[in-house]
Coordinates of C-alpha atoms and ligand atoms in Angstrom, one line a residue:
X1 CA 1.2 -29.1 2.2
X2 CA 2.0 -26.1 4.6
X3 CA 4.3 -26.8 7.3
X4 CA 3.7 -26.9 11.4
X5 CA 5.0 -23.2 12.1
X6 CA 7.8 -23.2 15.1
X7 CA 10.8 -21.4 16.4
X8 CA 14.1 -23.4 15.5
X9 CA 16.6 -23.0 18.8
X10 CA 19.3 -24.8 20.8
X11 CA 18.7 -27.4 17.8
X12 CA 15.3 -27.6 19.1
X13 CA 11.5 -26.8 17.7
X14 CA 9.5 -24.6 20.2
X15 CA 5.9 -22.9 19.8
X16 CA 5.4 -19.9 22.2
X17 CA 3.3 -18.3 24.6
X18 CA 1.6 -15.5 21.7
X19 CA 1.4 -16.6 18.0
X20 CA -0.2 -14.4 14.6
X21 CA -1.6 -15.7 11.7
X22 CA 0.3 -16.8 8.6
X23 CA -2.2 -15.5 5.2
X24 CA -2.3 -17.2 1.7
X25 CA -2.0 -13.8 -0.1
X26 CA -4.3 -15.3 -2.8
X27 CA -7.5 -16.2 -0.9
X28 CA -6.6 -13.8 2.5
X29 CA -7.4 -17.3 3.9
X30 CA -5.4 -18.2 7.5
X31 CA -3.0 -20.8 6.5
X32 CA -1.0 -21.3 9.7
X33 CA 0.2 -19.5 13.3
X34 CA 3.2 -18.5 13.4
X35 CA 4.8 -18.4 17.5
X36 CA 6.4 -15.3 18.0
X37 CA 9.3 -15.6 20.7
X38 CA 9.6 -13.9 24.1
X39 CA 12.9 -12.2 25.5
X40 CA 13.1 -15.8 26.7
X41 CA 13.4 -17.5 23.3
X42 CA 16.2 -15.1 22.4
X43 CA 17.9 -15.2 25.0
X44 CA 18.1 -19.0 24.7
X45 CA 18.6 -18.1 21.0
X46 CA 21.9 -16.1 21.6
X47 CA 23.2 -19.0 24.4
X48 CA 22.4 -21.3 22.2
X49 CA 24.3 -19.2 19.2
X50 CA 27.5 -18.7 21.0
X51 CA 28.0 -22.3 22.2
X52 CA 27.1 -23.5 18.4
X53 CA 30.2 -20.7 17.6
X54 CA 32.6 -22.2 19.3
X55 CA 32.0 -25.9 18.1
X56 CA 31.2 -24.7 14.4
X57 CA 34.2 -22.1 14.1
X58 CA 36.8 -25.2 15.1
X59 CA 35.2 -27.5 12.2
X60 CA 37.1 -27.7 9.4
X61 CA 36.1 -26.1 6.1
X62 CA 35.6 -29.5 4.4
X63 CA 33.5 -30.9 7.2
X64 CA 31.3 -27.2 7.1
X65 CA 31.2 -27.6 3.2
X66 CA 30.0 -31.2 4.1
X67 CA 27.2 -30.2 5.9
X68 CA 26.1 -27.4 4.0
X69 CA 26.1 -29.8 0.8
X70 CA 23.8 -32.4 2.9
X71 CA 21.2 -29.6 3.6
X72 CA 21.2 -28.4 -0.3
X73 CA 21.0 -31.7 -1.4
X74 CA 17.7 -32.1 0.8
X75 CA 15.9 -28.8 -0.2
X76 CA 16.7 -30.1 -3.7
X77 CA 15.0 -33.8 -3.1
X78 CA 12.4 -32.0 -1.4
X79 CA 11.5 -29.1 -4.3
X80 CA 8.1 -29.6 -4.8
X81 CA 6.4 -29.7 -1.3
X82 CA 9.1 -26.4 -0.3
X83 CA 7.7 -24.8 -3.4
X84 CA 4.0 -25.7 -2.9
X85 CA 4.8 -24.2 0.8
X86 CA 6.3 -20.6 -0.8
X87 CA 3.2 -20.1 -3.5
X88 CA 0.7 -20.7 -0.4
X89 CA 2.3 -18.3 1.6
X90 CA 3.8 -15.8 -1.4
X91 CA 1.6 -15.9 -3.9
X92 CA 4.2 -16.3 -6.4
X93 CA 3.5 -19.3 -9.6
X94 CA 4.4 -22.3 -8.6
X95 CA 6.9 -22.4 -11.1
X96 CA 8.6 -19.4 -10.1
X97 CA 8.6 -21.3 -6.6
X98 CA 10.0 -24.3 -7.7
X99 CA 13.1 -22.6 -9.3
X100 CA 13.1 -20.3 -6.0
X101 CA 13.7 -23.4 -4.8
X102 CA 16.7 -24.3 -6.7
X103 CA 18.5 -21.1 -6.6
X104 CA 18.3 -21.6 -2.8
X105 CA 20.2 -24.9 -3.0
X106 CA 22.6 -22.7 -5.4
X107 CA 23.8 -20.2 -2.9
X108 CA 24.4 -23.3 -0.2
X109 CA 26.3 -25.1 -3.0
X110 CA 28.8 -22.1 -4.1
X111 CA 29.4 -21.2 -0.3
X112 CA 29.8 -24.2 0.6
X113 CA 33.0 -24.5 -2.3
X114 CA 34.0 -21.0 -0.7
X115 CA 33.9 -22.4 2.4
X116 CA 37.6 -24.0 1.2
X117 CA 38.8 -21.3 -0.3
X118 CA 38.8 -18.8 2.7
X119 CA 42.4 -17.4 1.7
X120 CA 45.1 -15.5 3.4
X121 CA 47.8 -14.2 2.3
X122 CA 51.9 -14.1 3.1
X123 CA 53.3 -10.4 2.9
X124 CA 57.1 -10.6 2.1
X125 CA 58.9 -9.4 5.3
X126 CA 63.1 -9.0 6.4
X127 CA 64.9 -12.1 7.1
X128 CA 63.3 -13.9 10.7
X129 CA 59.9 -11.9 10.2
X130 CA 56.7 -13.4 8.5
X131 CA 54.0 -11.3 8.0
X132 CA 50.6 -13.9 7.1
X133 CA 47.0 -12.8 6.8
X134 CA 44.1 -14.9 8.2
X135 CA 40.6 -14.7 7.8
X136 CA 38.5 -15.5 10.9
X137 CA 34.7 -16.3 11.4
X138 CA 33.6 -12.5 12.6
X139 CA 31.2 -14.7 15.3
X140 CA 27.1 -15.0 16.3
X141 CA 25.5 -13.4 13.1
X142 CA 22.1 -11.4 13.5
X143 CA 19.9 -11.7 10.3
X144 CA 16.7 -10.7 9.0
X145 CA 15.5 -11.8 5.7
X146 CA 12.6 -10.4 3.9
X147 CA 8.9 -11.8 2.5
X148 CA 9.7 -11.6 -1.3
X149 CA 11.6 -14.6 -1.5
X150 CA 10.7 -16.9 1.1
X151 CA 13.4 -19.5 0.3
X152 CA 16.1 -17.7 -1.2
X153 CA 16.5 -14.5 0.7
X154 CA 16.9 -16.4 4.2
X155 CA 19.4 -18.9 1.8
X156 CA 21.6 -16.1 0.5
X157 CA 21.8 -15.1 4.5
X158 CA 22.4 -18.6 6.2
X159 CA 24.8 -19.8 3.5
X160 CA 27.1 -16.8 4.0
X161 CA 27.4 -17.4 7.9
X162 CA 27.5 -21.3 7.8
X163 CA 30.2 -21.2 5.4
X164 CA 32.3 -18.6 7.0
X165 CA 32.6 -20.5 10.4
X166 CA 30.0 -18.5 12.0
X167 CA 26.7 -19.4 13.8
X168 CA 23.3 -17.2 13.2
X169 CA 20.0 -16.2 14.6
X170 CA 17.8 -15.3 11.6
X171 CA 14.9 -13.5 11.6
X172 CA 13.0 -14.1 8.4
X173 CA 9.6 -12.5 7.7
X174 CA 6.6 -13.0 9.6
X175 CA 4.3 -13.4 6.1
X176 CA 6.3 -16.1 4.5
X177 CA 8.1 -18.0 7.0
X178 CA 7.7 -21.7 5.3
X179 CA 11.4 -21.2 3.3
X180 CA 13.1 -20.6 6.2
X181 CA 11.6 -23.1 8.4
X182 CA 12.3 -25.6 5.9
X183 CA 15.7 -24.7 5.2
X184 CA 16.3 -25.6 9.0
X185 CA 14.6 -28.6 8.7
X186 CA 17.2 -29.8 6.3
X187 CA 20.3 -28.4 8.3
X188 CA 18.9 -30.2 10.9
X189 CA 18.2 -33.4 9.1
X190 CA 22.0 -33.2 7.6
X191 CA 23.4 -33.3 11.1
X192 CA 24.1 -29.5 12.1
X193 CA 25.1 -29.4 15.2
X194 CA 22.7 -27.8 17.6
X195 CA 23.0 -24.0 17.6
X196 CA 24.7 -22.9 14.7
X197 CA 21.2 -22.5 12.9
X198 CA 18.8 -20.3 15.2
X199 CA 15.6 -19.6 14.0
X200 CA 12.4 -17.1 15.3
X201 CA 10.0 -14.9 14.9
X202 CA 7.8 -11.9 16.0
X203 CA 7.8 -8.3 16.3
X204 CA 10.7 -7.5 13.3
X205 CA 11.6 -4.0 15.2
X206 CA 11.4 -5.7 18.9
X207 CA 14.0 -8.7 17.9
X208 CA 16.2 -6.4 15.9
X209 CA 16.0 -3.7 19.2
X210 CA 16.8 -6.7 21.4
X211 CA 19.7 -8.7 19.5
X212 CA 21.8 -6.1 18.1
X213 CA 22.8 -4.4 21.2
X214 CA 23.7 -8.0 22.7
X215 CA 27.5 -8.3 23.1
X216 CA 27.7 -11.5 21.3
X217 CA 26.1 -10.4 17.9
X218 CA 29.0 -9.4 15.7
X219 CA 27.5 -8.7 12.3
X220 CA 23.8 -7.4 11.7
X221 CA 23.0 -8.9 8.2
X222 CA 19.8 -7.5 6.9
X223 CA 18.0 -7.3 3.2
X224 CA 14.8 -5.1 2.8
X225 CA 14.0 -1.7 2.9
X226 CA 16.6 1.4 2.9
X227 CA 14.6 2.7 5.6
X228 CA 14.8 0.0 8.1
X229 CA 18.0 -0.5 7.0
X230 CA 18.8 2.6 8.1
X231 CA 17.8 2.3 11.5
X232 CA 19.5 -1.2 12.2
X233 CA 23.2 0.1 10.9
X234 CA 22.5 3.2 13.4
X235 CA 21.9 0.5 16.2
X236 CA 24.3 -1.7 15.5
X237 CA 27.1 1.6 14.8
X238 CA 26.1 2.1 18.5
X239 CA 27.5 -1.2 19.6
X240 CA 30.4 -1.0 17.0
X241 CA 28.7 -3.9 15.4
X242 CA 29.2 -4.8 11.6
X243 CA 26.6 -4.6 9.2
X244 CA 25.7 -6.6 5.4
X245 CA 23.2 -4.0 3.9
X246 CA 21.3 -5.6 0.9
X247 CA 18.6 -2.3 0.2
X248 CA 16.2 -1.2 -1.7
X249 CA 16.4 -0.5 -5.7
X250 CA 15.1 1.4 -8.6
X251 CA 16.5 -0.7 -11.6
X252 CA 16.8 1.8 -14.7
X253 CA 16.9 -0.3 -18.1
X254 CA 18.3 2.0 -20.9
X255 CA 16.5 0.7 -24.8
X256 CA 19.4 2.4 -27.1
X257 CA 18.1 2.7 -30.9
X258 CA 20.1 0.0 -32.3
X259 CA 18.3 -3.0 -30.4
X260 CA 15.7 -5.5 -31.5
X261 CA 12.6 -2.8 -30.6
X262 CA 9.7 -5.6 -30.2
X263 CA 12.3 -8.5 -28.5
X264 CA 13.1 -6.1 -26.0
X265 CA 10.0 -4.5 -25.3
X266 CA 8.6 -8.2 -24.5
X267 CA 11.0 -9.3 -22.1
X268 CA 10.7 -7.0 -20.6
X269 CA 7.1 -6.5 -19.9
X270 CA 7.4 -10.6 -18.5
X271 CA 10.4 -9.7 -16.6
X272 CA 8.7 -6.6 -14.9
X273 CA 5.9 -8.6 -13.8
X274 CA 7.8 -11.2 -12.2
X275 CA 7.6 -11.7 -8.9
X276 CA 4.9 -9.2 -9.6
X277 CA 7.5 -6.5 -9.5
X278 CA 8.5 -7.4 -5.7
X279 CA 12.1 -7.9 -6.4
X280 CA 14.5 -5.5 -5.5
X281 CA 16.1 -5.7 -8.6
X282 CA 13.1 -5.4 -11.1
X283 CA 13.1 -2.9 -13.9
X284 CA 10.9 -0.3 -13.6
X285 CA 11.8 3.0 -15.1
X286 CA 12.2 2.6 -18.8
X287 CA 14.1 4.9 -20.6
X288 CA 13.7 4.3 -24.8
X289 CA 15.1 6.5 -27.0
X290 CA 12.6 8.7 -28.9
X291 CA 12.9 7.4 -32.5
X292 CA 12.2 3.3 -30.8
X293 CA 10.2 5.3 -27.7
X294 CA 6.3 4.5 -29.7
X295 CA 7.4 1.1 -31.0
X296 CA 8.5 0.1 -27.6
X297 CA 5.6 1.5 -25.7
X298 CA 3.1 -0.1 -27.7
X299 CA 4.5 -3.8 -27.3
X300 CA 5.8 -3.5 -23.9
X301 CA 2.2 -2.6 -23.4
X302 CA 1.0 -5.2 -25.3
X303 CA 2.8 -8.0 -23.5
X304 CA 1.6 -6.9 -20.1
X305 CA -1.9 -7.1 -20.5
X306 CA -1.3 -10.5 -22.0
X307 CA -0.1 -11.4 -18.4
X308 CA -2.4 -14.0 -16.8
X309 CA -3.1 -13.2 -13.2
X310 CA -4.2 -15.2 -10.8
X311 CA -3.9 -17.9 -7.9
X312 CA 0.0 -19.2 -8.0
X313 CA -0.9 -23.1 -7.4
X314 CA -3.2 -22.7 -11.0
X315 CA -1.8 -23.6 -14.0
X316 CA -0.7 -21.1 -16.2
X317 CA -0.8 -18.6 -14.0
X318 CA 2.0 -15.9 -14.8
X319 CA 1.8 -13.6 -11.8
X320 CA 0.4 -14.0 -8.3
X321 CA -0.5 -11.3 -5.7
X322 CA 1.5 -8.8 -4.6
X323 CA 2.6 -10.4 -0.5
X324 CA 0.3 -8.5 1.9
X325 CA -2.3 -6.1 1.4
X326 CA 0.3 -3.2 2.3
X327 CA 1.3 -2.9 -1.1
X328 CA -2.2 -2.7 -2.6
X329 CA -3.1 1.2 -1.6
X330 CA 1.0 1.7 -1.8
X331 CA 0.7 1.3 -5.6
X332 CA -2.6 2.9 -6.3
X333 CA -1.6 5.8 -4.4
X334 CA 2.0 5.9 -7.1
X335 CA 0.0 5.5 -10.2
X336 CA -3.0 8.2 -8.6
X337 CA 0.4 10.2 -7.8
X338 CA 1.8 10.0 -11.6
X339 CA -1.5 10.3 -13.3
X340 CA -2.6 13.9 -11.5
X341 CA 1.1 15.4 -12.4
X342 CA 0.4 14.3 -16.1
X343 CA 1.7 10.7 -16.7
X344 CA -0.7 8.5 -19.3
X345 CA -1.9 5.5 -17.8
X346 CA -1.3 3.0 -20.8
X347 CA -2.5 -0.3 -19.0
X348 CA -3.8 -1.2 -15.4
X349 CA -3.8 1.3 -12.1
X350 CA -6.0 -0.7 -10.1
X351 CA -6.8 -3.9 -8.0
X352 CA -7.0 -6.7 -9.7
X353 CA -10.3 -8.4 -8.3
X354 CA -12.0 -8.2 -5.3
X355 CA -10.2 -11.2 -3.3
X356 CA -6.4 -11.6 -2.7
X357 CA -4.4 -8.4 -2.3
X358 CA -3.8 -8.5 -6.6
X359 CA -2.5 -5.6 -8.3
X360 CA -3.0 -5.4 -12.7
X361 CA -0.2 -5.1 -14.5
X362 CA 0.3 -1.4 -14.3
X363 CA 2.4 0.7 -17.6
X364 CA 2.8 4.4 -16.9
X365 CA 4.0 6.6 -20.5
X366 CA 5.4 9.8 -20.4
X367 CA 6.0 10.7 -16.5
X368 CA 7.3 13.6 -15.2
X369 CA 10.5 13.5 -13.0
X370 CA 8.1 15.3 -10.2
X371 CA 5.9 12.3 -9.9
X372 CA 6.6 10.3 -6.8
X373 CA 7.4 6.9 -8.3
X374 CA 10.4 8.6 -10.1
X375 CA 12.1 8.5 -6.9
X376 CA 10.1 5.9 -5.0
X377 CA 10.5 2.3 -5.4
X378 CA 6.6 0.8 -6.2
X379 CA 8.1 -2.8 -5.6
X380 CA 4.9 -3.7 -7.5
X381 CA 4.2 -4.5 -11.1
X382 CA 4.0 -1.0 -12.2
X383 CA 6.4 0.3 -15.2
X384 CA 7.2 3.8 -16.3
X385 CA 8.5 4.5 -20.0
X386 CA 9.8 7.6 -21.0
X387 CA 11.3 8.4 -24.3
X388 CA 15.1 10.4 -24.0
X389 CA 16.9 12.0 -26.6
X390 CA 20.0 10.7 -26.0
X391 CA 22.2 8.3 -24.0
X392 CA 23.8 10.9 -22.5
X393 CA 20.3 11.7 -21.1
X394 CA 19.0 8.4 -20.4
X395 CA 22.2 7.7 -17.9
X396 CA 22.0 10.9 -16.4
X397 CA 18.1 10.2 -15.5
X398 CA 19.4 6.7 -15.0
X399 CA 21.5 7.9 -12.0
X400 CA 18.8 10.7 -10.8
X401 CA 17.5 8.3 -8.2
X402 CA 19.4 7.7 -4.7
X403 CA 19.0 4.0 -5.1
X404 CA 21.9 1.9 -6.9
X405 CA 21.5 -1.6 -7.3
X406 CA 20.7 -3.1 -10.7
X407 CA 20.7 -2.0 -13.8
X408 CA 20.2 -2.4 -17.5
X409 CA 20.6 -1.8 -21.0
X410 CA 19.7 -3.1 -24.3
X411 CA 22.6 -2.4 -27.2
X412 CA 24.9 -3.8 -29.5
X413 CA 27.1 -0.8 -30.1
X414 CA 30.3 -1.0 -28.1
X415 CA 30.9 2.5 -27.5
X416 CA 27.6 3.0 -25.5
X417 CA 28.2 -0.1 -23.8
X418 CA 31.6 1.4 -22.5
X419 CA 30.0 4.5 -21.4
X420 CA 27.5 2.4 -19.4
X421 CA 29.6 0.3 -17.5
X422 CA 32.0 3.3 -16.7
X423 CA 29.0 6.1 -16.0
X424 CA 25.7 3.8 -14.7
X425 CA 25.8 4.0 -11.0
X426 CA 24.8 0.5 -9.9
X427 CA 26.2 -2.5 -8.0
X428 CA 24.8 -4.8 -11.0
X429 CA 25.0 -4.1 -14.9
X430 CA 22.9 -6.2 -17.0
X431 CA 23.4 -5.7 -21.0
X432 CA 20.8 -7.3 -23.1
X433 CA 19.4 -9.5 -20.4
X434 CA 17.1 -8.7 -17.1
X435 CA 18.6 -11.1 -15.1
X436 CA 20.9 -9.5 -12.3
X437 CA 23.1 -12.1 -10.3
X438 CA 24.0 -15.6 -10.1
X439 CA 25.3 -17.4 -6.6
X440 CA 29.1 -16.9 -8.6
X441 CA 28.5 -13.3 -9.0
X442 CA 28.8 -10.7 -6.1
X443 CA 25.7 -8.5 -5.8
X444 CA 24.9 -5.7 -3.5
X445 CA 24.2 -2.3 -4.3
X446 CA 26.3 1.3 -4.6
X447 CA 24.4 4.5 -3.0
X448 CA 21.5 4.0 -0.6
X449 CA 21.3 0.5 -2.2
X450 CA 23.6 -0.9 0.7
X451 CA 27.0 -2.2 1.4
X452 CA 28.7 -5.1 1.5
X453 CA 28.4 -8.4 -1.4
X454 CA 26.5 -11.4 -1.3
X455 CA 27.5 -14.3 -3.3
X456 CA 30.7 -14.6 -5.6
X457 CA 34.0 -14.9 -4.5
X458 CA 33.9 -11.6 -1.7
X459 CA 30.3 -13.3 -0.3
X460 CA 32.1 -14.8 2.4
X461 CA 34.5 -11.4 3.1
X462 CA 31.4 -10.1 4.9
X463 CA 31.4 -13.0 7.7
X464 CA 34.6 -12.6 8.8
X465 CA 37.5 -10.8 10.4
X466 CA 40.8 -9.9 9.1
X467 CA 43.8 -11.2 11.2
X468 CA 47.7 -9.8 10.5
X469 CA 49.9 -12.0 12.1
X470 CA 53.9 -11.2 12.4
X471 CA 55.8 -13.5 13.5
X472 CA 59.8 -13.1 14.5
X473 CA 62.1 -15.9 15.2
X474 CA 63.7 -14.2 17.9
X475 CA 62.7 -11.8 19.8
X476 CA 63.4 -8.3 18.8
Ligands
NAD1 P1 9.3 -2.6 5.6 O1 10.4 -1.7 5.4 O2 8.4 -2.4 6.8 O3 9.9 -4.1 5.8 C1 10.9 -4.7 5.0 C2 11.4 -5.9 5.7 O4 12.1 -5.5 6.9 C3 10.3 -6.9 6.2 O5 10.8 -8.2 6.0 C4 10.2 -6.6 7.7 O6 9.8 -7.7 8.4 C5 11.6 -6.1 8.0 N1 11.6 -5.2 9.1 C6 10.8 -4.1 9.2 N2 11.1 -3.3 10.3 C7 12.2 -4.0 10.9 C8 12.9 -3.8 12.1 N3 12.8 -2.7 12.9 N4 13.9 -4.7 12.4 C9 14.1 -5.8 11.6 N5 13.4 -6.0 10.5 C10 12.4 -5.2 10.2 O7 8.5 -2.7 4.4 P2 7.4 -3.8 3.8 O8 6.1 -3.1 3.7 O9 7.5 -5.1 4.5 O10 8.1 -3.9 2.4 C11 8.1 -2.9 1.5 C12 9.4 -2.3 1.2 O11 10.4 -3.0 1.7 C13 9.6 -2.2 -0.3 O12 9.2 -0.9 -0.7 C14 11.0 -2.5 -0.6 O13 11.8 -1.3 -0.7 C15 11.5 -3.2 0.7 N6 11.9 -4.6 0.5 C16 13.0 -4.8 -0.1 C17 13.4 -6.1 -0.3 C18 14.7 -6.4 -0.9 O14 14.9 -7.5 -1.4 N7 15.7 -5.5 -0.9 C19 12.6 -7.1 0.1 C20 11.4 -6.9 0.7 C21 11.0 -5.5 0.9

């Protein structure tokens, strides 16, 4: 049920001279090898991008929209062996996979309607003058796509470029590489022309060191760390290259004293461990106020050790392994962090077994702002809740962090949602839910949380360039 690994270029599938192993995170059994390309391979990658420019950016929209509709269509029909693919490679429950899966075909399906409704505008000018404003395909697109959503993160990426007019190289992650490899499979079963879709692998700071300085790369779309993030918009700033930054996070979620205590404290335990906390918009620092703090502790608590851990393909199962077996000693060494500066450690802390890189469900009470994970994203299934006296307080330790992506709040009373959406310093405001974004909503982040939006109507703004045109009748 796990694919043949290749690179996707010139329309073509290609191993390589060097290849690494592809891990189930779940047994740390070898699953597949993944080629890694040569300076060859991308070269052939970008000659293959440009010519697949200049026949995709003189297709019309509908024809595009076409297309892209044909591919979602496929990853839909084909849902179950795509998902089995992302669980074996992720870890993540195959259910969880399955409607990764669908949410994939989502973003294709809402760019693709953009795709039509590229807009311009017609600025009122003097007699014998038009001013009109055109939106142009901004050209070859470099992007790199993270592990913690094998399907959907290279999706959000691909869908955005396709729709715009433009033709990409993506990069997705080295662990999990199934999604992407079979989201090409159905661009190229729909008819894509060759080109427009380029995919490889291999060293992630080698490729990104070799394609962004290329003259034919005109936007540098990247989602993972602020770090790396960091270093591919100074590259690309050298080359006066574009950039779509989609960052890290720290998600605050604020529990005002008015809500439904026990509700709130279990959904979001379940939501916390989802995705075993690798998401970059998962909730993890708590802030309840004091008279709700115990009642909200003590079932949030609860919930999580309820959570059943294990292999993603078993039934039942409600959280896998954390990706790679980075993030193991990364979250023991945030919870050994918060514990020695005086944190209670309510639930979990350690390993979860001796096989798979599993982390427990991990709840954290009563952490002082100088622990580490109070500025550090775990992107693990750790949770910290803190009690504050006020909402006053918890926004201003809602904002203390330099991260701004998600964030949330559970209340009824419409003044405190008012000073939430006006004061919370976040691209995404959730109120009463834990869900963040939808392929019709824009998301991106404020802060060192990135720039630019992905989805909604401004998804497609990112992939393409502005054009004034004035026009005079005679000339002046
Ligand atoms: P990392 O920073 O090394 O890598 C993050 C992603 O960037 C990976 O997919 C990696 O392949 C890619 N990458 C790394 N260096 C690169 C380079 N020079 N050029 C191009 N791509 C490069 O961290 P990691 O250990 O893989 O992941 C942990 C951290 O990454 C987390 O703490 C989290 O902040 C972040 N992350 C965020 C998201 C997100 O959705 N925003 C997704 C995955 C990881």
């Amino acid at each position: 049920m796990y694919p043949d690994l290749n690179l996707f270029i010139g329309g073509k599938w290609r191993k390589s001279q060097s290849d690494m192993a592809v891990l189930n995170p779940a047994t740390e059994e070898e699953i597949g090898r993944l080629p890694c390309a040569t300076q060859q391979d991308l070269d052939d990658a970008l000659e293959a991008a440009v010519k697949g420019f200049a026949l995709w950016r003189n297709t019309s929209p509908r024809a595009r929209a076409d297309t892209i509709l044909r591919a979602a269509r496929l990853m839909r029909d084909r849902q179950e062996e795509i998902a089995t693919s992302i669980t074996l490679e992720h870890g993540k429950p195959l259910p969880q996979a399955r409607l990764e899966v669908i949410r994939g075909a989502e973003f294709f399906e809402w760019d693709a309607g953009e795709a039509m409704r590229t807009y311009g505008r017609v600025i009122p000018a003097a007699p014998g003058h038009k001013f009109t404003v055109h939106h142009q395909p901004v050209g070859v697109v470099a992007a790199f796509s993270p592990w913690n959503f094998p399907m959907s993160q290279p999706a959000r990426k691909i869908a955005g470029a396709l729709a715009s007019g433009c033709s990409v190289i993506l990069k997705a992650a080295e662990e999990t590489p199934a999604g992407a490899i079979h989201i090409a499979k159905a661009f190229e079963d729909a008819g894509l022309p060759a080109g427009v879709l380029n995919l490889v692998f291999g060293n992630p700071a080698d490729i990104s060191g070799y394609l962004i300085p290329k003259d034919p790369v005109r936007l540098v779309a990247f989602t993972g760390s602020t770090t790396v993030g960091r270093h591919l918009s100074t590259l690309a700033a050298q080359h006066d290259t574009r950039v779509l930054m989609e960052l890290g996070g720290h998600a605050p979620v604020i529990i005002c004293e008015d809500t439904d205590v026990q509700t709130a404290a279990a959904s979001s335990a379940v939501r916390k461990m989802r995705n075993a906390g690798q998401v970059c918009t998962s909730p993890t620092r708590f802030f309840a106020h004091e008279s709700i703090f115990d009642d909200y502790a003590a079932g949030f608590v609860e919930r999580a050790k309820a959570t059943i851990v294990g292999n993603g393909m078993e039934e039942g199962v409600e959280m896998g392994p954390t990706a790679n077996e980075r993030r193991v000693p990364v979250l023991t060494d945030l919870v050994e962090d918060a514990c020695a500066k005086g944190a209670t450690l309510a639930t979990g802390g350690a390993r979860h077994g001796e096989k798979g890189y599993f982390f427990q469900p991990t709840v954290l009470l009563n952490v002082p702002d100088t622990a580490r994970i109070m500025q550090e994203e775990p992107f693990g299934p750790i949770a910290v809740i803190n009690p504050v006296s006020s909402l006053d307080h918890a926004i201003s330790q809602a904002n203390s962090v330099p991260y701004g992506l998600a964030g949330y709040a559970f209340t009824n009373r419409a003044d405190y949602i008012d000073q939430l959406i006006d004061r919370v310093e976040v691209g995404n405001l959730s109120i009463n839910t834990l869900e963040a974004s939808m392929p019709e909503t824009p998301f991106g982040g404020v802060k060192s949380s990135g720039y630019g939006r992905e989805g909604g109507t401004e998804g497609l703004d990112n992939y393409m360039d502005i054009k004034n045109v004035w026009h005079s009748a005679t000339i002046t």
